[in-house]
Short mmCIF file of C-alpha atoms in Angstrom, two decimals:
data_model
loop_
_atom_site.label_atom_id
_atom_site.label_comp_id
_atom_site.label_asym_id
_atom_site.label_seq_id
_atom_site.Cartn_x
_atom_site.Cartn_y
_atom_site.Cartn_z
CA UNK A 1 16.48 -31.61 21.32
CA UNK A 2 16.69 -29.34 17.93
CA UNK A 3 13.75 -29.29 15.99
CA UNK A 4 14.07 -29.24 12.22
CA UNK A 5 18.29 -29.63 13.26
CA UNK A 6 17.94 -26.18 14.22
CA UNK A 7 18.73 -24.64 18.26
CA UNK A 8 15.17 -23.68 20.09
CA UNK A 9 15.88 -20.19 20.35
CA UNK A 10 16.74 -20.22 16.34
CA UNK A 11 13.70 -22.03 15.78
CA UNK A 12 11.66 -19.69 18.60
CA UNK A 13 13.45 -16.45 16.06
CA UNK A 14 11.51 -17.80 13.25
CA UNK A 15 8.98 -18.59 14.18
CA UNK A 16 8.24 -14.95 15.50
CA UNK A 17 9.65 -13.49 12.96
CA UNK A 18 7.01 -16.05 10.32
CA UNK A 19 3.73 -14.77 12.44
CA UNK A 20 5.43 -11.05 11.97
CA UNK A 21 6.08 -10.81 8.23
CA UNK A 22 2.55 -12.97 7.65
CA UNK A 23 0.67 -10.18 9.38
CA UNK A 24 2.62 -7.72 7.36
CA UNK A 25 1.73 -10.22 4.02
CA UNK A 26 -1.99 -10.10 4.69
CA UNK A 27 -1.76 -7.26 5.10
CA UNK A 28 -0.57 -5.40 2.68
CA UNK A 29 0.15 -7.75 0.21
CA UNK A 30 3.81 -7.53 0.51
CA UNK A 31 6.57 -8.16 2.63
CA UNK A 32 7.85 -11.47 2.64
CA UNK A 33 11.52 -11.15 -0.24
CA UNK A 34 12.05 -7.57 1.45
CA UNK A 35 12.45 -9.17 5.09
CA UNK A 36 12.96 -12.11 5.38
CA UNK A 37 15.94 -12.72 2.43
CA UNK A 38 17.53 -9.91 3.91
CA UNK A 39 17.50 -11.33 7.66
CA UNK A 40 19.01 -14.78 6.80
CA UNK A 41 21.55 -12.96 4.82
CA UNK A 42 23.05 -11.27 7.40
CA UNK A 43 22.70 -14.70 9.68
CA UNK A 44 25.70 -15.97 7.65
CA UNK A 45 23.89 -18.81 4.67
CA UNK A 46 24.63 -18.48 1.56
CA UNK A 47 22.95 -16.31 -0.79
CA UNK A 48 21.28 -18.73 -2.85
CA UNK A 49 19.58 -20.65 0.57
CA UNK A 50 18.83 -17.07 1.69
CA UNK A 51 17.36 -16.36 -1.32
CA UNK A 52 15.57 -19.49 -2.24
CA UNK A 53 13.87 -20.06 1.54
CA UNK A 54 12.94 -16.76 0.61
CA UNK A 55 10.65 -17.00 -1.81
CA UNK A 56 9.46 -20.86 -0.60
CA UNK A 57 8.50 -18.96 2.56
CA UNK A 58 6.99 -16.11 0.31
CA UNK A 59 4.88 -18.85 -1.85
CA UNK A 60 3.18 -20.39 1.33
CA UNK A 61 2.42 -17.62 3.26
CA UNK A 62 1.27 -16.31 0.54
CA UNK A 63 -0.80 -19.20 -0.55
CA UNK A 64 -2.34 -19.00 3.00
CA UNK A 65 -3.10 -15.45 3.45
CA UNK A 66 -5.06 -15.76 -0.32
CA UNK A 67 -7.02 -18.67 0.55
CA UNK A 68 -8.40 -16.20 3.78
CA UNK A 69 -8.93 -13.15 1.34
CA UNK A 70 -10.75 -15.74 -0.93
CA UNK A 71 -13.09 -16.55 2.21
CA UNK A 72 -13.42 -12.85 2.16
CA UNK A 73 -14.42 -12.46 -1.29
CA UNK A 74 -11.14 -10.21 -1.86
CA UNK A 75 -9.97 -11.35 -5.12
CA UNK A 76 -11.20 -10.62 -8.16
CA UNK A 77 -8.98 -13.31 -10.34
CA UNK A 78 -10.23 -12.00 -13.53
CA UNK A 79 -8.19 -9.02 -12.83
CA UNK A 80 -5.02 -10.96 -11.20
CA UNK A 81 -5.26 -13.40 -14.24
CA UNK A 82 -4.22 -10.38 -16.46
CA UNK A 83 -1.30 -8.05 -14.56
CA UNK A 84 0.45 -11.88 -14.04
CA UNK A 85 0.34 -11.49 -18.05
CA UNK A 86 1.50 -8.23 -18.14
CA UNK A 87 3.79 -7.76 -14.91
CA UNK A 88 5.81 -11.04 -16.72
CA UNK A 89 6.36 -9.18 -20.08
CA UNK A 90 7.10 -6.67 -17.97
CA UNK A 91 9.73 -8.19 -15.35
CA UNK A 92 11.52 -9.37 -18.99
CA UNK A 93 11.87 -6.15 -20.57
CA UNK A 94 13.21 -4.61 -17.09
CA UNK A 95 15.97 -7.57 -16.74
CA UNK A 96 16.83 -6.97 -19.88
CA UNK A 97 17.14 -3.12 -19.18
CA UNK A 98 20.10 -4.55 -16.52
CA UNK A 99 22.00 -6.50 -17.85
CA UNK A 100 22.45 -3.53 -20.71
CA UNK A 101 23.33 -1.24 -17.60
CA UNK A 102 25.61 -4.42 -16.58
CA UNK A 103 27.88 -3.78 -19.41
CA UNK A 104 28.18 -0.20 -18.51
CA UNK A 105 28.76 -0.55 -15.05
CA UNK A 106 25.92 1.34 -13.83
CA UNK A 107 23.55 -1.07 -13.05
CA UNK A 108 24.08 -1.07 -8.93
CA UNK A 109 24.71 2.64 -8.44
CA UNK A 110 21.18 2.94 -11.25
CA UNK A 111 19.15 0.42 -9.71
CA UNK A 112 19.52 1.39 -5.84
CA UNK A 113 18.85 5.03 -6.53
CA UNK A 114 15.61 4.12 -8.37
CA UNK A 115 15.06 1.48 -5.66
CA UNK A 116 15.16 4.32 -2.46
CA UNK A 117 13.46 6.79 -4.46
CA UNK A 118 10.26 5.13 -5.52
CA UNK A 119 9.89 3.65 -2.45
CA UNK A 120 10.21 6.97 -0.87
CA UNK A 121 7.75 8.34 -3.33
CA UNK A 122 5.33 6.02 -3.16
CA UNK A 123 5.09 5.48 0.30
CA UNK A 124 4.98 9.24 1.34
CA UNK A 125 1.66 9.97 -1.60
CA UNK A 126 0.25 7.68 -0.24
CA UNK A 127 0.88 8.29 3.21
CA UNK A 128 -0.85 11.93 1.96
CA UNK A 129 -3.11 10.86 -0.32
CA UNK A 130 -4.75 8.71 2.81
CA UNK A 131 -4.68 11.29 5.44
CA UNK A 132 -5.96 14.24 2.74
CA UNK A 133 -8.32 11.19 2.36
CA UNK A 134 -9.37 10.71 6.10
CA UNK A 135 -9.73 14.31 6.68
CA UNK A 136 -13.07 14.83 4.18
CA UNK A 137 -14.81 11.65 5.06
CA UNK A 138 -16.66 11.70 7.75
CA UNK A 139 -18.06 8.05 6.41
CA UNK A 140 -17.40 5.24 8.93
CA UNK A 141 -17.61 2.22 6.88
CA UNK A 142 -14.70 2.04 4.24
CA UNK A 143 -14.40 -1.84 3.85
CA UNK A 144 -15.10 -3.42 0.50
CA UNK A 145 -15.81 -6.96 -1.17
CA UNK A 146 -15.16 -7.97 -4.45
CA UNK A 147 -19.02 -8.49 -5.73
CA UNK A 148 -20.19 -5.26 -3.99
CA UNK A 149 -20.36 -1.96 -5.67
CA UNK A 150 -19.32 1.03 -4.28
CA UNK A 151 -18.77 4.46 -4.52
CA UNK A 152 -17.31 6.64 -7.14
CA UNK A 153 -16.03 8.69 -5.18
CA UNK A 154 -13.83 6.87 -3.23
CA UNK A 155 -12.44 6.33 -6.64
CA UNK A 156 -9.15 8.65 -6.55
CA UNK A 157 -8.57 10.88 -9.30
CA UNK A 158 -6.11 9.86 -11.69
CA UNK A 159 -7.82 6.23 -11.72
CA UNK A 160 -11.61 7.65 -12.35
CA UNK A 161 -9.00 9.65 -15.62
CA UNK A 162 -7.84 5.58 -17.01
CA UNK A 163 -11.10 4.45 -16.59
CA UNK A 164 -12.02 7.72 -18.95
CA UNK A 165 -10.26 6.00 -21.79
CA UNK A 166 -13.15 4.30 -23.70
CA UNK A 167 -10.59 1.24 -25.88
CA UNK A 168 -11.78 -1.58 -26.15
CA UNK A 169 -12.83 -5.20 -25.60
CA UNK A 170 -13.30 -2.82 -21.75
CA UNK A 171 -13.52 -5.74 -18.90
CA UNK A 172 -15.65 -5.34 -15.38
CA UNK A 173 -12.94 -5.81 -12.48
CA UNK A 174 -14.03 -5.46 -8.47
CA UNK A 175 -16.68 -3.00 -7.65
CA UNK A 176 -18.15 -2.63 -11.11
CA UNK A 177 -15.56 -1.10 -12.40
CA UNK A 178 -15.07 -1.24 -15.98
CA UNK A 179 -11.22 -1.15 -17.50
CA UNK A 180 -9.95 -0.80 -20.52
CA UNK A 181 -8.50 -4.81 -21.35
CA UNK A 182 -5.38 -2.83 -22.94
CA UNK A 183 -4.98 -0.22 -19.42
CA UNK A 184 -4.62 -2.85 -17.28
CA UNK A 185 -2.64 -4.76 -19.60
CA UNK A 186 -0.09 -1.47 -19.70
CA UNK A 187 -0.28 -0.70 -15.52
CA UNK A 188 0.64 -3.85 -15.21
CA UNK A 189 3.49 -4.37 -18.20
CA UNK A 190 4.50 -1.23 -16.20
CA UNK A 191 4.67 -2.43 -12.81
CA UNK A 192 6.33 -5.62 -13.69
CA UNK A 193 9.20 -3.65 -15.48
CA UNK A 194 9.31 -2.10 -12.24
CA UNK A 195 9.96 -5.63 -10.61
CA UNK A 196 12.31 -7.08 -12.81
CA UNK A 197 14.41 -4.24 -13.24
CA UNK A 198 14.69 -3.66 -8.90
CA UNK A 199 14.51 -7.64 -8.48
CA UNK A 200 12.20 -7.47 -6.24
CA UNK A 201 9.35 -9.17 -5.96
CA UNK A 202 7.00 -5.65 -6.42
CA UNK A 203 4.03 -5.93 -4.12
CA UNK A 204 4.97 -2.44 -3.27
CA UNK A 205 4.06 -1.44 -6.94
CA UNK A 206 1.43 -3.32 -7.98
CA UNK A 207 -0.77 -2.40 -5.19
CA UNK A 208 -1.38 1.17 -5.07
CA UNK A 209 -0.98 0.66 -8.73
CA UNK A 210 -4.59 -1.15 -8.81
CA UNK A 211 -5.74 1.37 -5.91
CA UNK A 212 -4.78 4.36 -7.43
CA UNK A 213 -4.46 3.67 -11.25
CA UNK A 214 -6.78 0.71 -12.00
CA UNK A 215 -9.49 1.93 -9.11
CA UNK A 216 -9.64 -1.32 -7.13
CA UNK A 217 -10.54 -1.10 -3.26
CA UNK A 218 -7.23 -1.68 -1.37
CA UNK A 219 -8.33 -5.12 0.41
CA UNK A 220 -9.23 -6.48 -2.89
CA UNK A 221 -5.87 -5.05 -4.08
CA UNK A 222 -4.01 -7.33 -1.47
CA UNK A 223 -6.49 -9.74 -2.13
CA UNK A 224 -5.60 -9.90 -5.97
CA UNK A 225 -1.91 -8.93 -5.59
CA UNK A 226 -1.07 -12.17 -3.15
CA UNK A 227 -3.11 -14.69 -5.80
CA UNK A 228 -0.25 -13.42 -8.28
CA UNK A 229 2.57 -13.64 -5.80
CA UNK A 230 1.40 -17.56 -5.48
CA UNK A 231 2.53 -18.26 -8.84
CA UNK A 232 5.72 -16.10 -8.87
CA UNK A 233 6.72 -17.64 -5.49
CA UNK A 234 5.80 -20.94 -6.50
CA UNK A 235 7.92 -20.90 -9.69
CA UNK A 236 10.37 -19.04 -8.10
CA UNK A 237 10.49 -21.40 -5.11
CA UNK A 238 10.38 -24.64 -7.56
CA UNK A 239 13.34 -23.15 -10.31
CA UNK A 240 15.82 -22.35 -6.47
CA UNK A 241 14.60 -25.93 -4.48
CA UNK A 242 16.03 -27.41 -8.20
CA UNK A 243 19.28 -26.19 -7.78
CA UNK A 244 18.78 -27.38 -3.86
CA UNK A 245 18.60 -23.31 -3.40
CA UNK A 246 15.34 -24.16 -0.81
CA UNK A 247 16.08 -25.14 3.22
CA UNK A 248 12.95 -26.51 4.51
CA UNK A 249 14.46 -26.63 8.12
CA UNK A 250 14.71 -22.67 7.64
CA UNK A 251 11.00 -22.84 5.84
CA UNK A 252 8.80 -24.73 8.26
CA UNK A 253 9.08 -23.22 11.30
CA UNK A 254 8.96 -19.54 9.54
CA UNK A 255 5.89 -20.97 7.53
CA UNK A 256 4.36 -22.38 11.13
CA UNK A 257 4.10 -18.31 12.16
CA UNK A 258 3.40 -17.34 8.94
CA UNK A 259 0.45 -19.95 9.10
CA UNK A 260 -1.79 -17.67 11.59
CA UNK A 261 -0.04 -13.89 10.97
CA UNK A 262 -1.34 -14.16 7.81
CA UNK A 263 -4.10 -15.27 8.59
CA UNK A 264 -4.69 -12.41 10.72
CA UNK A 265 -3.29 -10.23 8.80
CA UNK A 266 -5.45 -10.75 6.19
CA UNK A 267 -8.73 -10.79 8.42
CA UNK A 268 -7.72 -7.19 9.60
CA UNK A 269 -7.98 -5.80 5.64
CA UNK A 270 -12.03 -6.03 6.47
CA UNK A 271 -11.61 -4.06 10.04
CA UNK A 272 -9.92 -1.71 9.51
CA UNK A 273 -10.11 1.50 7.78
CA UNK A 274 -8.97 1.28 3.74
CA UNK A 275 -7.18 4.70 4.59
CA UNK A 276 -5.00 3.26 8.34
CA UNK A 277 -4.13 0.54 5.13
CA UNK A 278 -2.67 2.90 3.19
CA UNK A 279 -1.02 5.33 6.73
CA UNK A 280 0.48 2.30 7.70
CA UNK A 281 1.65 0.78 3.99
CA UNK A 282 2.66 4.01 3.12
CA UNK A 283 4.59 4.23 6.49
CA UNK A 284 6.57 1.25 5.94
CA UNK A 285 7.52 1.95 2.66
CA UNK A 286 9.09 5.25 4.03
CA UNK A 287 10.81 3.49 6.30
CA UNK A 288 11.94 0.90 3.19
CA UNK A 289 13.11 4.13 1.71
CA UNK A 290 15.63 5.49 4.73
CA UNK A 291 16.39 1.85 5.18
CA UNK A 292 18.45 1.18 1.82
CA UNK A 293 19.77 3.98 1.78
CA UNK A 294 21.77 3.48 5.00
CA UNK A 295 22.37 0.18 2.66
CA UNK A 296 23.27 2.25 -0.94
CA UNK A 297 25.84 4.27 1.33
CA UNK A 298 27.86 1.04 2.91
CA UNK A 299 27.90 -0.32 0.07
CA UNK A 300 29.55 3.12 -1.52
CA UNK A 301 31.66 3.95 1.26
CA UNK A 302 32.51 0.61 2.14
CA UNK A 303 30.96 0.82 5.84
CA UNK A 304 29.73 -2.54 7.38
CA UNK A 305 28.05 -1.12 9.83
CA UNK A 306 25.80 1.11 7.98
CA UNK A 307 23.97 -2.42 6.23
CA UNK A 308 23.80 -3.66 9.97
CA UNK A 309 21.72 -0.14 10.69
CA UNK A 310 20.06 -0.96 7.75
CA UNK A 311 18.82 -4.24 8.63
CA UNK A 312 17.93 -3.26 12.22
CA UNK A 313 15.77 -0.17 10.53
CA UNK A 314 14.06 -2.37 8.11
CA UNK A 315 13.53 -4.90 11.41
CA UNK A 316 12.41 -1.55 13.57
CA UNK A 317 9.81 -0.19 11.05
CA UNK A 318 7.78 -3.86 10.57
CA UNK A 319 8.34 -4.72 14.16
CA UNK A 320 6.14 -1.43 14.20
CA UNK A 321 3.84 -1.43 11.65
CA UNK A 322 2.73 -5.39 12.23
CA UNK A 323 2.36 -4.75 15.55
CA UNK A 324 -0.14 -1.57 14.78
CA UNK A 325 -1.80 -3.10 12.52
CA UNK A 326 -2.91 -6.29 15.78
CA UNK A 327 -3.60 -2.73 17.81
CA UNK A 328 -5.79 -0.76 15.15
CA UNK A 329 -7.66 -4.29 14.77
CA UNK A 330 -8.21 -5.35 18.03
CA UNK A 331 -8.97 -1.00 18.49
CA UNK A 332 -12.01 -1.45 15.73
CA UNK A 333 -13.46 -4.59 16.99
CA UNK A 334 -13.84 -3.78 20.89
CA UNK A 335 -15.54 -0.62 18.95
CA UNK A 336 -17.89 -2.50 17.08
CA UNK A 337 -18.61 -4.19 19.78
CA UNK A 338 -19.48 -1.66 21.84
CA UNK A 339 -21.42 0.71 19.13
CA UNK A 340 -23.91 -3.79 18.34
CA UNK A 341 -24.07 -3.99 21.83
CA UNK A 342 -27.77 -3.29 23.88
CA UNK A 343 -27.41 0.27 25.88
CA UNK A 344 -28.83 0.18 30.08
CA UNK A 345 -32.06 1.75 30.06
#
């Protein structure tokens, strides 16, 4: 018996893997192309099928996660639309930079080094910021919805500085924050430029950019990032699908697992403390930076063993972080249940 035309063991692997990636996707707004495409390549699928099926999976999972974030009031459609416009322009410029570097024979090395440095730097910055903020914040309520006003002290200093530049027209985004339209487009363009240069969806860039540069609450940044990914993933899946690059026998079981995982991850953002979200996100990026460094070293030295180690490190960090997310969510819900239970006299 081979549902979807694949062996039961492979089917179970795809469903389990889809669940794990779904949790990460719903919780962070990233993780799809970061994990699925390399996994399919390691399993021996052609590059076109690996990328195309990965994009189709990203589209489906992002749609599921976005719907859950919408139910929680954590999607800013206006900000998402502006980010799509700016990001699209940035991607075009970033891709042209890659073409120019290819002509010089420098593209592979430049992209690899930038990827490692950026992943590590963003991961360390987000983790350090969350740890420092956690030490100085005794508030137990650190969850926000998109239409809520929130404490101005929770806005990162850099975001406050950007918000201070009152260049009309001004836009009101999540939490009642007012930011110049041009500054939002500038941030979106910069993140798109990096995405186009690195050849990735850019969730690990866009989510921190919305938090630390615009000042959006973390859950809303995740939900809005996912809203953007629905469009980019859908376009990518359509493009690859026209050329036979989408294998439904791969995508379907992955989506079966992610359908549950994405909803769990999305719901967890309204339960888990914002600083904990940042810490998990930062650790995920640091783990990814180390893994990509191994892969770059393997390509440079011609050692396939290092590429295998790289993929194993990515999977290990993903399993550990997704497990930590689920554990933290259950722990927080139990603590809230005990706190709300009537005490016995």
